[in-house]
Amino acid sequence: MGLFTRRSQDTTTASSVATLPVDPALAALTGDYVIDPAHSSIGFTVRHAMVTNVRGSFADHEGGLHLDGADPSRSTASIDVKIASVDTGIADRDGHLRGGDFFDADTFPLMTFRSTGAAQLGGDAYRITGDLTIKDVTRPLSIDLEFNGSATDVYGNERVGFEGSAEILRSDWGLTWNAALETGGVMVSDKVKLTFDISAIKQA
C-alpha cells in the first residue's frame, strides 16, 4: 500500500470520487519529520579511470520532511549536507575533493536541496523535484524514491523510511576538474549517481 494511496470505493458518480476518504492509517503519517542522520545515508558513485567505480558518502547532514498523506503534491523536503564530511575511504582523495579542484569546501561549506514538487508514480514509488545547490550554483534535480514503510521504534519514535537515487552531470554545477588518460578517456566521469537512504522521525 502506497503512502498516499486512497481506499477504493464505488466511483459511479463524480461526487463520490470527490469525497473518497483517506485511509486513516496513512493519514496518520501526515506531519513534520526530522531526518535521523545516525540511520540515514547520502552517497554517490562515480566512474574512475573509465574502468571502476569509486563510492563515497557525506556523513554530516541534516534536514526535514513534511508528508501529506492525502495529497502527495503538498509534501516537501529539505536537506543540508556539509561538504567537509565527504568520505571515500582514502584520506588523500577526500582532501582533493574538499579542495579547490572540486568542492572548495572552505568557501562553499554546504550542499543543499530544497524541494519544489512531489508526485506519486504508482504504488510506493514517488518522485520529488527541487533545487540542488553546489558551490552557489543552483539547478533542478529530480529524485526517484521508494517508500519503505513506517514503524514505531523501541524508544517510541514514529519513523518513516525512503530510499532513492538520481543522476547528475557534475559539470552542471561547476565541478569540471579532470585529467586525460594515456589510453584515452578521462580520470573521472562527468556522470555521478546520487543515492539516498533516509530514516526520519515524526515531530510532536
PDB file of C-alpha atoms in Angstrom, residues 7 70 72 75 79-80 88 93 116-117 145 150 162-163 172 180 189 198 202-203:
ATOM      1  CA  ARG A   7      -9.109   3.284  -0.232  1.00  0.00           C
ATOM      2  CA  ALA A  70      -3.904  12.951   1.487  1.00  0.00           C
ATOM      3  CA  PRO A  72       1.488  13.994  -2.093  1.00  0.00           C
ATOM      4  CA  SER A  75       4.803  17.048   0.667  1.00  0.00           C
ATOM      5  CA  ILE A  79      18.491  18.685   3.203  1.00  0.00           C
ATOM      6  CA  ASP A  80      21.744  20.439   4.144  1.00  0.00           C
ATOM      7  CA  THR A  88      35.555   7.836   0.135  1.00  0.00           C
ATOM      8  CA  ARG A  93      41.290  11.626  -2.191  1.00  0.00           C
ATOM      9  CA  THR A 116       9.628  22.338  -5.280  1.00  0.00           C
ATOM     10  CA  GLY A 117       7.204  19.491  -6.034  1.00  0.00           C
ATOM     11  CA  LEU A 145      12.092   7.448  -4.175  1.00  0.00           C
ATOM     12  CA  SER A 150       6.613   3.284   8.815  1.00  0.00           C
ATOM     13  CA  PHE A 162      12.639   6.167   1.988  1.00  0.00           C
ATOM     14  CA  GLU A 163      15.389   5.152  -0.397  1.00  0.00           C
ATOM     15  CA  ASP A 172      26.430  21.371 -14.487  1.00  0.00           C
ATOM     16  CA  ALA A 180      43.266  12.808 -19.572  1.00  0.00           C
ATOM     17  CA  SER A 189      33.416  10.631 -15.284  1.00  0.00           C
ATOM     18  CA  ILE A 198      16.502   8.169   4.710  1.00  0.00           C
ATOM     19  CA  LYS A 202       7.929  12.402  13.329  1.00  0.00           C
ATOM     20  CA  GLN A 203       7.815  15.527  15.459  1.00  0.00           C
TER      21      GLN A 203
END
